[in-house]
Amino acid sequence: MTARIIDGAALAARIRSEIAQRAATLTAQGIRPGLAVVLVGDDPASAVYVRNKVKDCEEAGIRSVLDRLPAQTSEQALLTRIDELNRDPSIHGILVQLPLPGHLDERLVIESIAPEKDVDGFHVSNAGALMTGSPRFRPCTPYGVMKMLEAAGVKLAGAEAVVVGRSNIVGKPQAMLLLQESATVTICHSRTRDLTEHTRRADVLIAAVGKAQMITGDMIKPGAVVIDVGMNRIPAGPNAGKLCGDVDFESASKVAGAITPVPGGVGPMTRAMLLVNTMEAAERVAGVR
Ligand code: GUN
């Protein structure tokens, strides 16, 4: 079997153009959607992510404010800045790029963001809302994955869904969103005893471990839908340094029924869903949602 490719880049482009229309409508009503992106330090990967987020906003007609703070910024200074953004009525969404430098308490910083502006959906009250079945902001990556599954026509009710990875950013919220759609959900992680035993049962397999090409074809049920959240570099060999996912595409695409590529799969969807969340935040303030 050769798997069908789920094209995240194309779906993301459609979503961005819908958002551009909604942003134009709201702006015409006197409310220009606004996103603040806070980057502390100079991690090169984070700098690229943040630049892309700002560029996406520009293209969609969403105003963006980029705050680049030095690596040695104190916790108090960061909290003060977030407080200003919380109070700024022209800002509807606030995103603090993670990871933060080691001296900053990530949890404390996230909890200082006003929940109604937490477009990442990482605040404990948004995580709780998701868990209890009335989500306010769905974290962008798992939200994007759900949109891809929907667009690909994947039936989730009663399906065996296996999520590999238990992070607060992807694995846990992904599991909640799948559960919300009545899938039977298993979360696997680094201490799972026999990973393959679980992954081979999956009708829908979500790989979010952060390990280059660790999910191979022999771990996949024939015909399964495989979503690759990973964003890694091939560590060695002829393709060393090349971008790759958590799934070994070569072997997996021979077994799966449908699969997302890296790049061009989940990545562009994560970026698009940030625009969706920012738009929703602004529309709520405007009273149109
Ligand atoms: N770092 C890696 N992914 C994310 C994300 O989705 N949001 C934020 N704020 N930081 C990240």
XYZ file of C-alpha atoms and ligand atoms in Angstrom:
300
model
C 0.000 0.000 0.000
C 1.119 3.538 -0.634
C -0.351 6.001 1.820
C -2.406 8.996 0.767
C -0.641 12.234 1.728
C -2.559 14.576 4.028
C -1.470 17.985 2.776
C -1.215 20.299 5.776
C 0.295 23.131 3.764
C -2.714 23.308 1.420
C -5.264 23.106 4.245
C -3.358 25.765 6.212
C -3.419 28.080 3.184
C -7.218 27.733 2.999
C -7.566 28.473 6.715
C -5.274 31.531 6.439
C -7.382 32.964 3.653
C -10.603 32.432 5.682
C -8.958 34.202 8.607
C -7.896 37.092 6.371
C -11.554 37.578 5.433
C -12.724 37.451 9.040
C -9.957 39.860 10.087
C -10.985 42.301 7.351
C -14.629 42.121 8.451
C -13.771 42.793 12.090
C -11.314 45.553 11.191
C -14.043 47.233 9.134
C -16.134 47.200 12.316
C -13.362 49.101 14.111
C -11.631 46.187 15.854
C -8.321 45.130 14.374
C -7.309 41.744 15.798
C -3.966 41.976 17.621
C -1.443 39.348 18.735
C 1.542 39.954 21.006
C 4.426 37.510 20.667
C 7.016 37.529 23.431
C 10.412 35.965 22.818
C 12.918 35.845 25.649
C 16.525 35.133 24.683
C 18.003 34.196 21.344
C 17.345 30.525 20.759
C 17.706 30.339 16.951
C 14.833 27.866 16.398
C 12.475 29.987 18.530
C 13.529 33.096 16.604
C 12.514 31.408 13.330
C 9.164 30.234 14.753
C 8.395 33.691 16.073
C 9.344 35.395 12.826
C 7.001 33.070 10.945
C 4.150 33.768 13.362
C 4.569 37.514 12.884
C 4.702 37.113 9.108
C 1.522 34.979 9.133
C -0.274 37.707 11.097
C 0.830 40.405 8.676
C -0.446 38.431 5.692
C -3.791 37.764 7.381
C -4.362 41.392 8.376
C -3.844 40.694 12.082
C -1.755 43.279 13.874
C 1.240 41.749 15.615
C 3.569 43.096 18.247
C 6.877 41.316 18.689
C 8.592 41.756 22.039
C 12.148 40.529 21.969
C 13.535 40.503 25.493
C 17.146 39.719 26.411
C 18.022 36.231 27.714
C 18.809 37.608 31.179
C 15.373 39.287 31.560
C 14.203 38.899 35.161
C 11.019 37.048 35.994
C 9.578 40.250 37.443
C 10.307 42.218 34.265
C 8.641 39.529 32.136
C 5.591 39.363 34.411
C 5.299 43.167 34.296
C 5.370 43.106 30.499
C 2.716 40.383 30.373
C 0.581 42.402 32.770
C 0.780 45.399 30.402
C -0.287 43.206 27.498
C -3.109 41.735 29.598
C -4.440 45.263 30.113
C -3.913 46.480 26.535
C -7.320 46.437 24.782
C -5.675 46.434 21.328
C -4.076 43.051 22.122
C -6.419 40.053 21.886
C -3.890 37.251 22.025
C -0.614 36.803 23.921
C 1.934 34.129 23.130
C 5.112 33.614 25.122
C 7.420 31.468 23.038
C 8.657 28.353 24.826
C 11.078 27.141 26.011
C 12.032 30.023 28.289
C 15.579 30.468 29.614
C 16.202 28.212 32.635
C 15.993 30.903 35.321
C 12.350 31.663 34.435
C 9.487 29.605 35.879
C 7.538 28.569 32.786
C 4.383 27.606 34.709
C 4.310 30.893 36.603
C 4.761 32.860 33.387
C 2.003 30.985 31.554
C -0.388 31.392 34.488
C 0.222 35.159 34.420
C -1.319 35.450 30.943
C -4.998 36.461 31.063
C -6.849 33.215 30.175
C -9.051 35.028 27.640
C -5.869 36.103 25.776
C -4.042 32.770 26.117
C -4.173 31.836 22.431
C -1.749 28.946 23.056
C -4.346 27.379 25.357
C -1.634 26.530 27.914
C -3.083 28.344 30.934
C -4.333 25.924 33.572
C -7.875 27.292 33.251
C -7.846 26.672 29.501
C -6.366 23.202 29.992
C -9.129 22.537 32.534
C -11.810 23.848 30.199
C -10.542 21.502 27.493
C -10.497 18.558 29.874
C -14.059 19.179 31.044
C -15.344 19.373 27.498
C -15.898 23.101 26.992
C -12.664 24.313 25.416
C -11.968 28.044 25.098
C -8.638 27.876 23.239
C -7.431 24.547 21.921
C -3.606 24.350 21.825
C -2.574 25.088 18.242
C -0.778 21.871 17.297
C -3.410 19.383 18.494
C -6.157 21.671 17.154
C -4.431 21.641 13.754
C -4.185 17.852 13.880
C -7.936 17.614 14.517
C -8.623 19.871 11.529
C -6.429 17.661 9.345
C -8.228 14.504 10.484
C -11.565 16.182 9.772
C -10.457 17.367 6.329
C -9.175 13.872 5.524
C -12.586 12.434 6.453
C -11.234 10.265 9.262
C -13.971 8.756 11.441
C -12.965 9.105 15.081
C -15.976 7.797 17.020
C -15.010 4.369 18.332
C -11.626 4.428 16.579
C -8.467 3.311 18.384
C -6.336 6.444 18.655
C -2.821 6.188 20.039
C -0.873 9.301 20.976
C 2.855 8.829 21.460
C 4.043 11.647 23.732
C 2.584 13.192 26.861
C 3.654 16.838 26.737
C 1.379 19.614 27.946
C 1.747 21.298 24.543
C 0.785 18.350 22.332
C 0.294 14.861 23.789
C -2.113 15.576 26.640
C -4.365 18.104 24.856
C -4.311 15.899 21.739
C -5.629 12.991 23.777
C -8.408 15.190 25.202
C -9.483 16.415 21.764
C -9.586 12.862 20.402
C -11.563 11.731 23.434
C -13.987 14.587 22.843
C -14.640 13.027 19.414
C -15.314 9.658 21.073
C -12.122 7.888 20.029
C -10.704 5.242 22.363
C -7.480 6.950 23.377
C -4.179 5.531 24.579
C -1.299 7.789 25.586
C 2.146 6.205 25.249
C 5.418 7.704 26.470
C 9.069 6.986 27.186
C 8.205 4.503 29.976
C 5.590 2.575 27.982
C 6.544 -1.092 28.196
C 5.840 -2.376 24.701
C 5.305 0.620 22.456
C 4.844 -1.398 19.269
C 2.074 -3.469 20.844
C 0.132 -0.232 21.307
C 0.990 1.536 18.060
C 0.067 -1.511 15.975
C -3.468 -1.366 17.340
C -3.945 2.258 16.289
C -6.425 3.238 13.607
C -5.129 6.763 14.172
C -1.534 7.168 15.310
C -0.221 10.541 16.462
C 3.549 10.762 16.890
C 4.657 13.601 19.152
C 7.822 12.389 20.821
C 10.555 14.576 19.368
C 12.758 11.667 18.258
C 13.845 11.549 14.636
C 12.174 8.756 12.639
C 11.460 6.551 15.680
C 8.073 5.294 14.430
C 8.819 2.805 11.686
C 6.553 0.941 9.261
C 6.574 -2.280 11.310
C 4.981 -0.350 14.213
C 1.971 0.695 12.125
C -1.285 -1.145 11.448
C -1.888 -1.500 7.695
C -4.216 1.256 6.512
C -3.838 3.405 9.655
C -3.871 7.199 9.581
C -0.490 8.482 10.760
C 0.001 12.062 11.912
C 3.591 13.166 12.415
C 3.993 16.074 14.819
C 7.787 15.744 14.986
C 10.194 18.382 13.765
C 13.713 17.007 13.990
C 16.979 16.913 12.122
C 18.355 13.621 10.820
C 21.322 13.053 13.151
C 23.695 11.094 10.891
C 24.162 9.403 7.529
C 23.840 10.728 3.980
C 20.841 12.943 4.879
C 22.330 14.309 8.119
C 20.871 17.688 9.078
C 17.780 17.321 6.900
C 14.397 18.101 8.473
C 12.413 15.010 9.446
C 9.538 13.948 11.665
C 9.080 11.389 14.432
C 7.923 8.933 11.771
C 10.196 7.159 9.337
C 8.249 8.318 6.282
C 9.909 5.888 3.893
C 8.796 2.718 5.680
C 5.616 4.136 7.233
C 4.131 5.374 3.964
C 4.244 1.819 2.597
C 1.983 0.567 5.413
C -0.248 3.492 6.418
C -3.469 4.414 4.630
C -2.829 8.132 5.032
C 0.124 10.068 6.405
C 1.288 13.626 6.960
C 4.650 14.690 5.504
C 7.384 16.653 7.285
C 7.728 19.414 6.270
C 4.319 20.421 4.901
C 2.119 18.534 7.340
C 1.410 19.543 10.920
C 3.832 22.513 11.021
C 1.852 24.885 8.773
C -1.353 23.848 10.548
C 0.057 24.821 13.952
C 0.815 28.269 12.561
C -2.634 28.591 10.974
C -4.426 27.607 14.189
C -2.667 30.386 16.074
C -4.366 32.809 13.685
C -7.677 31.029 14.258
C -7.331 31.332 18.044
C -6.301 34.993 17.816
C -9.261 35.695 15.561
C -11.626 33.929 17.967
C -10.219 35.947 20.874
C -10.829 39.210 19.007
C -14.298 38.158 17.871
C -15.259 37.331 21.467
C -14.197 40.813 22.564
C -16.205 42.261 19.679
C -19.206 40.196 20.745
C -19.545 38.418 17.407
C -18.880 34.971 18.904
N 7.295 26.141 21.550
C 7.069 25.043 20.786
N 5.772 24.992 20.418
C 5.178 26.071 20.961
C 3.843 26.577 20.922
O 2.933 25.997 20.331
N 3.630 27.733 21.597
C 4.608 28.371 22.274
N 4.295 29.485 22.919
N 5.854 27.944 22.333
C 6.125 26.788 21.673
